[in-house]
Short mmCIF file of C-alpha atoms and ligand atoms in Angstrom, two decimals:
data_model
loop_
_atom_site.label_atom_id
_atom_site.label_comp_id
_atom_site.label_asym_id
_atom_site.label_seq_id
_atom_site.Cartn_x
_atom_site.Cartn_y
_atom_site.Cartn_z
CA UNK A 93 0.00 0.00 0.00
CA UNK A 94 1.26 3.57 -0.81
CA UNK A 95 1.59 5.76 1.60
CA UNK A 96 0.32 8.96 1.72
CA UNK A 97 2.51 11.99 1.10
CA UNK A 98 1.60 13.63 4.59
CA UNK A 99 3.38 16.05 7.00
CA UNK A 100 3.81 14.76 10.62
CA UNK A 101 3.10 16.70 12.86
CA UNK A 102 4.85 16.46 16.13
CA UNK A 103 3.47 17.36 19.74
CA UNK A 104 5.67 19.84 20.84
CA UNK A 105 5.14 21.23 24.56
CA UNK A 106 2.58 23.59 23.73
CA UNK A 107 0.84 21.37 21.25
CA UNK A 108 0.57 19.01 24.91
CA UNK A 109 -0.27 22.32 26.90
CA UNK A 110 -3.77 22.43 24.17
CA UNK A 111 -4.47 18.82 24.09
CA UNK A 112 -4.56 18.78 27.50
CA UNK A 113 -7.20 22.07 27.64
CA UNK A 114 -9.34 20.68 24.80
CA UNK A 115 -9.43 17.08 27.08
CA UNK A 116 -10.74 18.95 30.19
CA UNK A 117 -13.24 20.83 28.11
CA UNK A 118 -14.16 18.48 26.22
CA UNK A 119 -14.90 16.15 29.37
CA UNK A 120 -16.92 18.87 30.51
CA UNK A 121 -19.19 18.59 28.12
CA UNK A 122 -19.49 14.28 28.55
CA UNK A 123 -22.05 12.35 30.08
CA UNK A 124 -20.16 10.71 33.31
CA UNK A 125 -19.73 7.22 31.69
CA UNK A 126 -18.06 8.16 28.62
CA UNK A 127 -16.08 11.24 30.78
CA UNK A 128 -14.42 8.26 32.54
CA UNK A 129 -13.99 6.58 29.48
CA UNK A 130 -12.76 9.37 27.58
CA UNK A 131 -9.92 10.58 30.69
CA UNK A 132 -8.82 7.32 30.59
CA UNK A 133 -7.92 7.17 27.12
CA UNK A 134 -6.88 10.56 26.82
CA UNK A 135 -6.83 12.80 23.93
CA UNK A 136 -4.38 12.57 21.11
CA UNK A 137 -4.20 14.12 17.47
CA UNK A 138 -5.79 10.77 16.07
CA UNK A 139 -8.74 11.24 18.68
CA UNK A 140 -8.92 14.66 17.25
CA UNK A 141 -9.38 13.29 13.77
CA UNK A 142 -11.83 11.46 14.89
CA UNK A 143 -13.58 13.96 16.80
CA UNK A 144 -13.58 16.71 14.45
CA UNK A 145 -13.36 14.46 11.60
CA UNK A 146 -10.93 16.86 10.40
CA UNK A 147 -7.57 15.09 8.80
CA UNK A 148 -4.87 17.01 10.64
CA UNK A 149 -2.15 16.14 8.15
CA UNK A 150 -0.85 19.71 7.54
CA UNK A 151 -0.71 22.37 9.64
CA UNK A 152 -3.84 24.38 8.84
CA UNK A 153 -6.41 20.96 9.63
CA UNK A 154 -5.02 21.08 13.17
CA UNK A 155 -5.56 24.78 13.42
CA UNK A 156 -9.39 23.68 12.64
CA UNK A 157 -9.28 21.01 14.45
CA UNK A 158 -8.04 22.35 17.83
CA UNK A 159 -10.98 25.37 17.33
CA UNK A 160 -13.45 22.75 16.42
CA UNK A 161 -12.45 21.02 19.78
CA UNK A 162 -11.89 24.05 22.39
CA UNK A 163 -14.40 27.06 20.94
CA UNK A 164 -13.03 30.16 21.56
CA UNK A 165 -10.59 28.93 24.20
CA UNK A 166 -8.28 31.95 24.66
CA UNK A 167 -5.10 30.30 25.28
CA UNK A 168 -5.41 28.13 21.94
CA UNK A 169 -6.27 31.14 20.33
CA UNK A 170 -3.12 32.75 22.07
CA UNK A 171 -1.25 29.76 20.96
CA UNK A 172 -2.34 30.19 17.29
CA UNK A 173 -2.10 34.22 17.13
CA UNK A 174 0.39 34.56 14.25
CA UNK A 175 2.63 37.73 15.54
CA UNK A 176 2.78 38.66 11.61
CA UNK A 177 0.10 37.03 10.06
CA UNK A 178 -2.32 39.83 8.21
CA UNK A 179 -5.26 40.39 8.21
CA UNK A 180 -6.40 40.59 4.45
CA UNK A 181 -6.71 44.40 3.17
CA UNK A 182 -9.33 45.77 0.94
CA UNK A 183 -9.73 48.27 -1.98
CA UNK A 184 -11.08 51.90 -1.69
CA UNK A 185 -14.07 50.74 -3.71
CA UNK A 186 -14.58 48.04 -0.84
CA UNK A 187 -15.77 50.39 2.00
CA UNK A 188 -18.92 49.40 3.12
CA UNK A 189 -21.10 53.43 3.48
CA UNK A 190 -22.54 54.40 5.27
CA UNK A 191 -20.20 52.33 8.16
CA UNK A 192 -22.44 50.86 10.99
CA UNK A 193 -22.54 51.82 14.22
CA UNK A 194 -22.48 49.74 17.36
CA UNK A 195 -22.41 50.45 21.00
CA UNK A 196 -24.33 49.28 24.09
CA UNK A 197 -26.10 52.15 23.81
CA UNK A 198 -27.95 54.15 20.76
CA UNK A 199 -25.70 56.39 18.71
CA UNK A 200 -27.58 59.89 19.94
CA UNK A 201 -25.72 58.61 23.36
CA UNK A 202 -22.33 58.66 22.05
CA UNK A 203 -19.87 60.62 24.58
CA UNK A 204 -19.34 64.05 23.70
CA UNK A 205 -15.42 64.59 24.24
CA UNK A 206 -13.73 67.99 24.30
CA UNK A 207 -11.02 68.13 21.99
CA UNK A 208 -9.02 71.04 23.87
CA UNK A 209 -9.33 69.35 27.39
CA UNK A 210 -8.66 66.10 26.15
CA UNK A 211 -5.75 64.46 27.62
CA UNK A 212 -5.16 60.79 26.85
CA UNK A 213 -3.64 58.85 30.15
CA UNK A 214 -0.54 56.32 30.41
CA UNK A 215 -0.77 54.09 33.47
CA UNK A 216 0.67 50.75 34.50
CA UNK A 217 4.46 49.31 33.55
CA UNK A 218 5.11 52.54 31.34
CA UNK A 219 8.43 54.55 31.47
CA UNK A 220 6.94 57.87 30.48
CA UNK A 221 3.52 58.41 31.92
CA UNK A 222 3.16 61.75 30.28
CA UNK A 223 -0.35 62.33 29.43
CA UNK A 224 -0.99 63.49 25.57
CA UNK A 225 -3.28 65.93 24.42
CA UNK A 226 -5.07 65.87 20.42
CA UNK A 227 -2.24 68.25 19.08
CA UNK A 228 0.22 66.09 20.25
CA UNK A 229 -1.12 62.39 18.92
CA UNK A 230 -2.11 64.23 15.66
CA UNK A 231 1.34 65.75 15.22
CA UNK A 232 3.03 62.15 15.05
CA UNK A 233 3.27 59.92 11.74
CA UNK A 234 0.18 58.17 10.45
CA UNK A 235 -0.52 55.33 8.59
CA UNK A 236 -3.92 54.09 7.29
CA UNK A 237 -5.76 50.84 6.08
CA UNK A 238 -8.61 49.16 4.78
CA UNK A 239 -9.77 46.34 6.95
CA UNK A 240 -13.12 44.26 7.97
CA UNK A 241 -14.80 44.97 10.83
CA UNK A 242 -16.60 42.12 12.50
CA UNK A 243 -18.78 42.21 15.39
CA UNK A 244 -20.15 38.96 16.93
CA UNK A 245 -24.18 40.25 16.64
CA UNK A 246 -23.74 38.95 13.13
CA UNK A 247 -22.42 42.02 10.95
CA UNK A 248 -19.23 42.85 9.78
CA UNK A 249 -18.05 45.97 7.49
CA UNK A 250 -15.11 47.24 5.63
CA UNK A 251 -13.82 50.42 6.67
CA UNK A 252 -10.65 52.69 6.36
CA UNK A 253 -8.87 53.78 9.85
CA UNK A 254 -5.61 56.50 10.26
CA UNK A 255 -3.44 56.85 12.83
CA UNK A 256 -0.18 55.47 14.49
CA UNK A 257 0.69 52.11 14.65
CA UNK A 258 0.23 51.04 18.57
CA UNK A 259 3.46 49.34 18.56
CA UNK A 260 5.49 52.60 17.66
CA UNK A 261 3.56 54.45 20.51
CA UNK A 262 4.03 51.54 23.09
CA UNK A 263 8.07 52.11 22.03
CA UNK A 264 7.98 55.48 22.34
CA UNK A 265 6.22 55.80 25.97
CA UNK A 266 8.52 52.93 27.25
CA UNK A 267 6.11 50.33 27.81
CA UNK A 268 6.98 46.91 29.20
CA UNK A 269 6.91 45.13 26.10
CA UNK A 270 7.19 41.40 27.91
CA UNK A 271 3.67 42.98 30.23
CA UNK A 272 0.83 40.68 29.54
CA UNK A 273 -1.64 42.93 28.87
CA UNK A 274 -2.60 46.50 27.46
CA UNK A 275 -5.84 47.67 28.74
CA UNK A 276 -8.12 50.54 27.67
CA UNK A 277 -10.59 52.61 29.62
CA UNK A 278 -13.21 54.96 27.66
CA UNK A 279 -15.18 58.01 28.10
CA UNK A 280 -18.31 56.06 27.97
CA UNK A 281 -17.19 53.35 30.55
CA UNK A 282 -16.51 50.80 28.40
CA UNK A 283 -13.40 49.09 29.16
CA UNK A 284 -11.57 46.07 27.25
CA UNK A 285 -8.07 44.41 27.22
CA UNK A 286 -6.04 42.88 24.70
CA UNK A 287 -3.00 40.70 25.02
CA UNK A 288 0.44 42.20 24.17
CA UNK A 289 0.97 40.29 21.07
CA UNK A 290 -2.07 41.65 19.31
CA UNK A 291 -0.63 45.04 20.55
CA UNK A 292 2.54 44.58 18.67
CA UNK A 293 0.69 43.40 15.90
CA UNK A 294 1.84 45.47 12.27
CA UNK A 295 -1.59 46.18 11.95
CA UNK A 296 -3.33 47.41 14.97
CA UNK A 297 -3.86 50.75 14.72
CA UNK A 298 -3.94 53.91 17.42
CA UNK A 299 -6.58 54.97 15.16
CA UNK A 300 -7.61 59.09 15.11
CA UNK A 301 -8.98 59.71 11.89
CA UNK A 302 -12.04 57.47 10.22
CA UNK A 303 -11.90 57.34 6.09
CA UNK A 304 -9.43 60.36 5.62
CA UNK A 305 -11.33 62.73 8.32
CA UNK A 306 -11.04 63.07 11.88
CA UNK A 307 -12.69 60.22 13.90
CA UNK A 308 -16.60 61.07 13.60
CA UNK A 309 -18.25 61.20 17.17
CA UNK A 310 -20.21 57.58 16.89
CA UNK A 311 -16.78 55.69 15.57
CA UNK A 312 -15.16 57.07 18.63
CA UNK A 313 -13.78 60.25 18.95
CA UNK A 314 -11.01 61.26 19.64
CA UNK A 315 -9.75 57.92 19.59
CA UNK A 316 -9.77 54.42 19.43
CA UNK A 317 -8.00 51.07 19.08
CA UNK A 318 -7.89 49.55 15.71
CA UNK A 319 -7.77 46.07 15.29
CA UNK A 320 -8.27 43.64 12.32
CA UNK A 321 -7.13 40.54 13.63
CA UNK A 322 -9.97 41.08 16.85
CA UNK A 323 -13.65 40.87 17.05
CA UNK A 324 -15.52 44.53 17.09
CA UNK A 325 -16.07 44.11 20.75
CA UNK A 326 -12.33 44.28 21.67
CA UNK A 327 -11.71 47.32 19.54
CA UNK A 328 -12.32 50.24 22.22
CA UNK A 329 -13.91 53.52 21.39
CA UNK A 330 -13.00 56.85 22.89
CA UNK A 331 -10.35 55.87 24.67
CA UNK A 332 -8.97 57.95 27.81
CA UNK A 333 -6.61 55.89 29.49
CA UNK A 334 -4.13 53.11 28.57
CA UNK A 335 -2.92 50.97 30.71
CA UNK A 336 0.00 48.05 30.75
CA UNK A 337 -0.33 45.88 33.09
CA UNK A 338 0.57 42.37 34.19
CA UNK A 339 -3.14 41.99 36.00
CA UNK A 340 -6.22 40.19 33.99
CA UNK A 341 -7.93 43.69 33.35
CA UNK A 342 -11.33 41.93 31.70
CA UNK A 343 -13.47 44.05 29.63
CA UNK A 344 -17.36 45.15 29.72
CA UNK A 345 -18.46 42.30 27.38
CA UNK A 346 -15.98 39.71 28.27
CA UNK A 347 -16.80 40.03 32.21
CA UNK A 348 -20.40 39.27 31.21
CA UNK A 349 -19.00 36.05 28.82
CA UNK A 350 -17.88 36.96 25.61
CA UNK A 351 -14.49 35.32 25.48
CA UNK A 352 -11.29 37.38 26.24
CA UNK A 353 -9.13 36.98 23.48
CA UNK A 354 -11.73 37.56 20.71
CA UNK A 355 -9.64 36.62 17.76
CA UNK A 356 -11.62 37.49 14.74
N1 MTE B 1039 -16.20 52.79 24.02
C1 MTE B 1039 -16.84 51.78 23.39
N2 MTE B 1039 -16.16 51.06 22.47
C2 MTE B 1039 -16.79 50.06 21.81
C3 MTE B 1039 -18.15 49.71 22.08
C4 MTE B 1039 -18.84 50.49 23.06
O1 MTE B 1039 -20.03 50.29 23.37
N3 MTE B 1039 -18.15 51.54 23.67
N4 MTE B 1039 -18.76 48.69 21.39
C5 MTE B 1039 -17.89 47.71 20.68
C6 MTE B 1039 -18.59 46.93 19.68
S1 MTE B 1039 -19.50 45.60 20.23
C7 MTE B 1039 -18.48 47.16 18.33
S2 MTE B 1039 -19.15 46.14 17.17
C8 MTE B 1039 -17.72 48.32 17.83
C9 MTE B 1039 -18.56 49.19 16.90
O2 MTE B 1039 -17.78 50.19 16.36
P1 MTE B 1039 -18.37 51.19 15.25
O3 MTE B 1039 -19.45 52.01 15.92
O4 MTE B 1039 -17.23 51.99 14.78
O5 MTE B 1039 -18.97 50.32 14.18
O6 MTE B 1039 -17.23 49.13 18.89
C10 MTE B 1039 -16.73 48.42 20.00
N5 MTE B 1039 -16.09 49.36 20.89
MO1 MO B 1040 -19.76 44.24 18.35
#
């Protein structure tokens, strides 16, 4: 018989570290004959094929078959954030007008922020805890992309964000790099956290301007964090302080379930 031409893939430690998480999950989720059944034999890639009926013979079946098996499990999702993998980009012609708006409240509601008394805070493990005012952030250099917005109430949206990529700020204020998280308070009490990866990622955004014009009211004003590779929950609007910190900061929708990491 030939064999086929497949890619082995080898448990490594954190490959163990997942298997594990997706076995106590999973046995959650048993009846308490085949739980003792299923601890006993334990969880391996082949039970995963099985499982999932996925054939993890390269690299991106396992990916689908370790999501199929633990959800939204942050640390898989932790495990599989690619520190440089894109999110895909879109055309002008792509934006999706007029953009949606989304908040836990209606869009007459949206915080009114001062623009001349605004000062954005730095807290946590941060060398320079300078606050910044508008001038300031506007006065360093911007980037902009085209990206999908996706928001878990069953929408998503394509839309163009400016601003400066988080990772130079975080640089520039001396942040704590190896910190686990960054977390964002916002003028309308919302409050989210993302883990330090994502905050290095290329792509999110410190984002102040919203297709070429400053950041309208309802998308955030004066600010917000701009990320592709996250849900639309854990991209904070009108953000007033920033915090690094080594302490689980939550968020308003993930303290009431949503899971944390939110990978989109
Ligand atoms: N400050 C703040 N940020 C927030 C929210 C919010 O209620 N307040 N809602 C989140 C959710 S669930 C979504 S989908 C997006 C919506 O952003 P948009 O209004 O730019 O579409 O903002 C996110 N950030
Ligand atoms: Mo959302």
């Amino acid at each position: 018989m030939r064999k086929k031409d497949s890619k082995i893939i080898i448990p490594n430690a954190d490959t163990q570290d997942v298997i594990h998480e997706a076995q106590r999950l999973i046995a959650r989720k048993l009846g308490s004959t085949s739980r003792r059944h299923f601890l006993r034999q334990g969880l391996t890639l082949g039970g995963m094929v099985m499982l999932t009926g996925c054939d993890i013979s390269d690299n991106s079946s396992v990916e689908k078959a370790l999501v199929a098996i633990s959800g939204f499990n942050d640390r898989v999702q932790a495990w599989l954030f690619g520190a440089d993998r894109l999110a895909p980009e879109y055309a002008e012609s792509m934006i999706t007008r007029p953009f949606p708006f989304n908040a836990f409240y209606g869009e007459e509601e949206a915080p009114e922020v001062d623009a001349q008394t605004y000062r954005l805070q730095i807290a946590g493990n941060v060398l320079d805890k300078s606050s910044w005012s508008l001038t300031q952030l506007y006065q360093m250099a911007q980037v902009s992309q085209i990206t999908r917005h996706i928001c878990v109430e069953g929408w998503s949206a394509v839309g163009k964000w400016g601003g400066v990529p988080f990772s130079t700020f975080l640089k520039l204020v001396g942040a704590d790099l190896n910190a686990k998280y960054v977390s964002f308070k916002c003028a309308d009490d919302y409050y989210t956290s993302i883990d330090m990866a994502t905050a290095l990622h290329p792509q999110t955004l410190l984002a102040l301007t919203y297709d070429g014009q400053i950041l309208p009211r309802q998308y955030g004003f004066p600010m917000k964090l701009r990320m592709p590779t996250k849900l639309g929950y854990k991209n904070p609007k009108h953000i007033k302080v920033i915090e690094v910190t080594n302490a689980y900061p939550g968020g308003y929708w993930e303290d009431q379930g949503y899971n944390w990491f939110g990978g989109s």
